[in-house]
mmCIF file of C-alpha atoms in Angstrom:
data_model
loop_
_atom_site.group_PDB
_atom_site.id
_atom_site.type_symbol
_atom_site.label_atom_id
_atom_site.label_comp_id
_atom_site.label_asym_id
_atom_site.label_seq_id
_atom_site.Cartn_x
_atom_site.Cartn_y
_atom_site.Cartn_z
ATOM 1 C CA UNK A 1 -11.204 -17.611 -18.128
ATOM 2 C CA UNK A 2 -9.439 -17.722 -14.633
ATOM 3 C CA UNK A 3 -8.187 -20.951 -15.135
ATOM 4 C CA UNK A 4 -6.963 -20.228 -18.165
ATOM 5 C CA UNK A 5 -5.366 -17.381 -17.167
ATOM 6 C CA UNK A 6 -3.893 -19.278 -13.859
ATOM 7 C CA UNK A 7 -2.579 -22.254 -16.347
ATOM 8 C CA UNK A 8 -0.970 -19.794 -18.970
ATOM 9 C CA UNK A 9 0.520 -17.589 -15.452
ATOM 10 C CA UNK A 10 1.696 -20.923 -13.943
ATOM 11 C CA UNK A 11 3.490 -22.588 -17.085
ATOM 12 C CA UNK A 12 5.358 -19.434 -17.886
ATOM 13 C CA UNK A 13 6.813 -19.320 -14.179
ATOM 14 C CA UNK A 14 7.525 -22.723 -14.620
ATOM 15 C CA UNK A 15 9.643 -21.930 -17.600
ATOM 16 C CA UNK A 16 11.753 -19.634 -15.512
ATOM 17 C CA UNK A 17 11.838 -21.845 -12.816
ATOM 18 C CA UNK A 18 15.836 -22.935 -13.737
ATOM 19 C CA UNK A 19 17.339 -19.373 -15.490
ATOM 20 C CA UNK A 20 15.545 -16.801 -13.097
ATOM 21 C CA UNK A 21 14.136 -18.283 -10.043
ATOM 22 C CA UNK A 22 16.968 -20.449 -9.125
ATOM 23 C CA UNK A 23 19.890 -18.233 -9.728
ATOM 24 C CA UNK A 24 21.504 -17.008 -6.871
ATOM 25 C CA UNK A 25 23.327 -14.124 -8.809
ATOM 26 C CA UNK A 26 19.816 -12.355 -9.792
ATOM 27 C CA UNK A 27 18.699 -9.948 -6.834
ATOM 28 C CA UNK A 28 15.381 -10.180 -5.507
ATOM 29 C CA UNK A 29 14.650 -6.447 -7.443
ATOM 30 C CA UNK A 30 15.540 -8.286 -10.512
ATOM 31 C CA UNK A 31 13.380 -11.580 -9.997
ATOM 32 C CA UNK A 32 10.193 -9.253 -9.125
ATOM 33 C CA UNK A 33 10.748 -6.888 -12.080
ATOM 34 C CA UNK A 34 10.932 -10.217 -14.435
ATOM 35 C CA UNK A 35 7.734 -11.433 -12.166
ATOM 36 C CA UNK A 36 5.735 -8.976 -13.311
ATOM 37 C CA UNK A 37 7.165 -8.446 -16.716
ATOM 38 C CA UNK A 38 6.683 -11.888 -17.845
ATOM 39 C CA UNK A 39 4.138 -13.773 -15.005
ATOM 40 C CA UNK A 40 1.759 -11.374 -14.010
ATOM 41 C CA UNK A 41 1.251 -9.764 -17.074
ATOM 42 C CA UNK A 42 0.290 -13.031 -18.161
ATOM 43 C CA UNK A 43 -1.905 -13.725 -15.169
ATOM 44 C CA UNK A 44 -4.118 -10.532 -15.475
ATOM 45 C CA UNK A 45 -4.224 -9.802 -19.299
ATOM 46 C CA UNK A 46 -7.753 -8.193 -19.519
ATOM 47 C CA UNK A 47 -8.709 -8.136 -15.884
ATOM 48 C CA UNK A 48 -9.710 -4.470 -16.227
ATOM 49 C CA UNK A 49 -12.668 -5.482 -17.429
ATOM 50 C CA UNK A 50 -12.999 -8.517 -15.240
ATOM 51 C CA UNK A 51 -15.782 -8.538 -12.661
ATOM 52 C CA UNK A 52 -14.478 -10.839 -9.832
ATOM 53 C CA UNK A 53 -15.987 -12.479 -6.845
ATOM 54 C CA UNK A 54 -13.812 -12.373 -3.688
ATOM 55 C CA UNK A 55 -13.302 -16.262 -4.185
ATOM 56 C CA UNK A 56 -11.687 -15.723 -7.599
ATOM 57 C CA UNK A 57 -9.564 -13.059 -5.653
ATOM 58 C CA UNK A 58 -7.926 -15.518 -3.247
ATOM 59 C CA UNK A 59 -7.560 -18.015 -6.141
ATOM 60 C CA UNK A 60 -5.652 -14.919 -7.998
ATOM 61 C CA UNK A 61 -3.856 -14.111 -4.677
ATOM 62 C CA UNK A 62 -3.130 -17.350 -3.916
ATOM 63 C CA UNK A 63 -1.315 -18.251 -6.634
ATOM 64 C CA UNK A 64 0.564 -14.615 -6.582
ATOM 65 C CA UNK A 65 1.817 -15.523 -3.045
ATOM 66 C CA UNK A 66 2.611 -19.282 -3.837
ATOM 67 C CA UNK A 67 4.938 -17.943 -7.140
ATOM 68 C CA UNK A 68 6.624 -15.492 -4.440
ATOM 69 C CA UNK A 69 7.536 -17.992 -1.859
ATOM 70 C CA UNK A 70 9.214 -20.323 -4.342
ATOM 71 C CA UNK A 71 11.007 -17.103 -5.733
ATOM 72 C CA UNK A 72 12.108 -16.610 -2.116
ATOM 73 C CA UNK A 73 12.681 -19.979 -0.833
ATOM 74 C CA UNK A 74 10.117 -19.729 1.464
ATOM 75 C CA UNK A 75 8.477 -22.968 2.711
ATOM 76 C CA UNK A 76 5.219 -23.181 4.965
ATOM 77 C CA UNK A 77 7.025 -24.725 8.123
ATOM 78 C CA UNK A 78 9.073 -21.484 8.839
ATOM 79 C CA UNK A 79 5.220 -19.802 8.966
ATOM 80 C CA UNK A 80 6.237 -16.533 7.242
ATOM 81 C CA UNK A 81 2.690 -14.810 6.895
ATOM 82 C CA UNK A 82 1.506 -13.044 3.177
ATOM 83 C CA UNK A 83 2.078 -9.646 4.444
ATOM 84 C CA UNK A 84 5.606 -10.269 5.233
ATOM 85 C CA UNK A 85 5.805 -12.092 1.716
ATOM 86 C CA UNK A 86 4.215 -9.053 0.259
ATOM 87 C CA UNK A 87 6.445 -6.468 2.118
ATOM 88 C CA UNK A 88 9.936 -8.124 0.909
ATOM 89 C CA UNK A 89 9.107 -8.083 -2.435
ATOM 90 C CA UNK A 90 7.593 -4.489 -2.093
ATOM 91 C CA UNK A 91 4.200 -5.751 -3.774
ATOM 92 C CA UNK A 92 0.919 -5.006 -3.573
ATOM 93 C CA UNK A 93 -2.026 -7.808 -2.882
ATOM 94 C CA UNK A 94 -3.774 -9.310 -5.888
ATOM 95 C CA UNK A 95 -7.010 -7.602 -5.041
ATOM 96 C CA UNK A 96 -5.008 -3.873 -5.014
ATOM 97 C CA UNK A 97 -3.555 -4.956 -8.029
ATOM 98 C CA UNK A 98 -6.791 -5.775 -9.571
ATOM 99 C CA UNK A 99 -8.737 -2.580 -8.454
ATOM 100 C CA UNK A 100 -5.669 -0.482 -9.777
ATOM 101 C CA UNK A 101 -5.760 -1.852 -13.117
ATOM 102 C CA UNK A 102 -9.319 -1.103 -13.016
ATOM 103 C CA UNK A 103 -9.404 2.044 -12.168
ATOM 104 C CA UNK A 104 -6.589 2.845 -14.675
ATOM 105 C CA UNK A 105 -8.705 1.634 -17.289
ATOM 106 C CA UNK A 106 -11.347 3.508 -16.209
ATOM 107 C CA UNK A 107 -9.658 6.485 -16.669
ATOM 108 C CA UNK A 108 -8.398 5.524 -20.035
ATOM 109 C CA UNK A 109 -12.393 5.228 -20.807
ATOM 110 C CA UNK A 110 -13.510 8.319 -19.110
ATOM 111 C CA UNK A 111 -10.804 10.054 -21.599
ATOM 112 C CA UNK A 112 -11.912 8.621 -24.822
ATOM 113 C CA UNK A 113 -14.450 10.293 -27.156
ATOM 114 C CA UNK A 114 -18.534 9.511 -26.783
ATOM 115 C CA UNK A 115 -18.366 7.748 -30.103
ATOM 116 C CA UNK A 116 -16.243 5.414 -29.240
ATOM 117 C CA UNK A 117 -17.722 1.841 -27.624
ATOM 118 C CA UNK A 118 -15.939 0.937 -24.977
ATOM 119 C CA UNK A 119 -17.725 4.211 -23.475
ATOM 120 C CA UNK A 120 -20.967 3.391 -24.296
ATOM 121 C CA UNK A 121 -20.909 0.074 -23.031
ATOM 122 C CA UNK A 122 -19.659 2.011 -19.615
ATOM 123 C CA UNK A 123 -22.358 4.284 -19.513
ATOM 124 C CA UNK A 124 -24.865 2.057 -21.110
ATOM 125 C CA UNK A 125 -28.011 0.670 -19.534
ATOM 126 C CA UNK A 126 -30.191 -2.203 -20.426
ATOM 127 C CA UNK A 127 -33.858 -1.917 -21.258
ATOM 128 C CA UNK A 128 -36.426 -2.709 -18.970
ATOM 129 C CA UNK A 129 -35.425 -6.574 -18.628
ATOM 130 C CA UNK A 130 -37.019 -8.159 -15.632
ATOM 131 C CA UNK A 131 -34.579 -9.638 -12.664
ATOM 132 C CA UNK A 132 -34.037 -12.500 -11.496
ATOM 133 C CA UNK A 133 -35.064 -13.920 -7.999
ATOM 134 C CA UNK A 134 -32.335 -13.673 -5.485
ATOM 135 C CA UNK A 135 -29.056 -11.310 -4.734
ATOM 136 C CA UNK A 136 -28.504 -9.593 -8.063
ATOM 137 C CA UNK A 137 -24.940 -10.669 -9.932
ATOM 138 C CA UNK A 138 -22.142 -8.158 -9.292
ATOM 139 C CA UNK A 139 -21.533 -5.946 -12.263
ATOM 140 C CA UNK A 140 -18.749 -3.919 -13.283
ATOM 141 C CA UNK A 141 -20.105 -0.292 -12.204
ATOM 142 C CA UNK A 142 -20.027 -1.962 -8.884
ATOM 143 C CA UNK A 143 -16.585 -3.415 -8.508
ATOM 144 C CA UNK A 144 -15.344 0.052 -9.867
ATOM 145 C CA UNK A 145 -17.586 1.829 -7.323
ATOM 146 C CA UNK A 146 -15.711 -0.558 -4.586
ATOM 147 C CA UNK A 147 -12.147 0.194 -5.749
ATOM 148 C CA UNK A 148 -13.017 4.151 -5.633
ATOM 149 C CA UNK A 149 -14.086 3.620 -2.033
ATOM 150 C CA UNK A 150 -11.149 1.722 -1.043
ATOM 151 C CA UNK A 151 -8.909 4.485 -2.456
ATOM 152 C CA UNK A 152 -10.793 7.449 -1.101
ATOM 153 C CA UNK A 153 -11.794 8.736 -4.638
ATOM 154 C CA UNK A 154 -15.584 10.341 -4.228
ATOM 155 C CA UNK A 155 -17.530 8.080 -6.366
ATOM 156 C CA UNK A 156 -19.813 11.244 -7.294
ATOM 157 C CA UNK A 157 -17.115 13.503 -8.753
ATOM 158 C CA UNK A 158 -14.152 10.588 -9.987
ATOM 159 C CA UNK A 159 -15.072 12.111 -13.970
ATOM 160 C CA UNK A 160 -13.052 15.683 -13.043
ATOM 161 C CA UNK A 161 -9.893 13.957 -12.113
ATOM 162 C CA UNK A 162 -9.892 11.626 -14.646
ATOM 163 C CA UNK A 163 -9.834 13.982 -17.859
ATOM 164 C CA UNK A 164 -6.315 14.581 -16.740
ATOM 165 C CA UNK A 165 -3.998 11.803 -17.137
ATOM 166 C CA UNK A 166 -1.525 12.451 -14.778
ATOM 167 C CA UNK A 167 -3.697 13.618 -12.299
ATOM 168 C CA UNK A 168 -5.967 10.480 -12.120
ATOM 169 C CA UNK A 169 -2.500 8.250 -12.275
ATOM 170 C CA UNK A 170 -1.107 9.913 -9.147
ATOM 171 C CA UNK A 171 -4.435 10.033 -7.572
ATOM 172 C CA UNK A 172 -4.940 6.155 -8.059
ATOM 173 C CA UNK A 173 -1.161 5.233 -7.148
ATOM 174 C CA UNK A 174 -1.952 7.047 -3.724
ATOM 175 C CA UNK A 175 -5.161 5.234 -2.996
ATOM 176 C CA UNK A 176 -3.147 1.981 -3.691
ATOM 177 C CA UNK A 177 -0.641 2.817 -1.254
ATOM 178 C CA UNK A 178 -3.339 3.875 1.792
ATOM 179 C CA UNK A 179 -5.697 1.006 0.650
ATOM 180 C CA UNK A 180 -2.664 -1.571 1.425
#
């Protein structure tokens, strides 16, 4: 699915490459609203419900940074670090962008009705099945219990704020910005 997503991400920067990219006469606020209009939509369709491991991250990230140093003309021998990269284009890092997006969505859930299935597959448990030798595989209760911590939301009490719309969005836009 990630490379898929990468491929799809890559070929539709590509595309721009010669109208957006290139044109001097676009401001940089106008190349990163098109950025993630067009390639990073692309990039993370569905990753709300993505589980990743921190190696798809970089792979993610790495890609988001190398699309933002063409953008800005930026070559590795004038050893501009990410942050930098990331602070002139007023981004966030892939992995924020992830956990925000996941979090959103988990809001979205948390509002829906208990008939409805994506909230039972959220609350839902598996029967007695026995497990495996080894670590155990990373699940998606515990990515979203990693992006609460990193924003400061108490991972016993996130349900309250999230009945409210506006109340969860503002609480997880604030996390973003102290997590970065």
């Amino acid at each position: 699915e990630l490379d898929v997503r990468i491929g799809k991400a890559s070929v539709t920067f590509g595309r721009l490459t010669s109208r957006v990219w290139n044109d001097k006469l676009l401001t940089l606020n106008t190349k990163v609203s098109i950025y993630q209009a067009c390639v990073l939509s692309t990039l993370l369709y569905g990753c709300e419900s993505w589980v990743t491991y921190s190696k798809q991250e970089r792979r993610l990230n790495s890609f988001h940074l190398r699309c933002f140093r063409k953008i800005l003309g930026v070559t590795w021998d004038q050893r501009i670090t990410n942050n930098k990269i990331l602070e002139r284009t007023g981004l966030q890092s892939m992995q924020t962008n992830l956990d925000v997006r996941r979090l959103r969505w988990l809001g979205h859930v948390e509002r829906m009705p208990q008939a409805r299935l994506p909230k039972a597959v959220l609350y839902g448990q598996l029967k007695n099945r026995p497990r495996r030798r080894g670590r155990p595989k990373l699940r998606y209760s515990d990515k979203v219990k990693q992006g609460l911590k990193k924003f400061s939301i108490p991972t016993d009490n996130w349900e309250n704020p999230a009945h409210n719309c506006s109340v969860w969005r503002s609480r997880v836009k604030a996390g973003a910005v102290t997590a970065e």
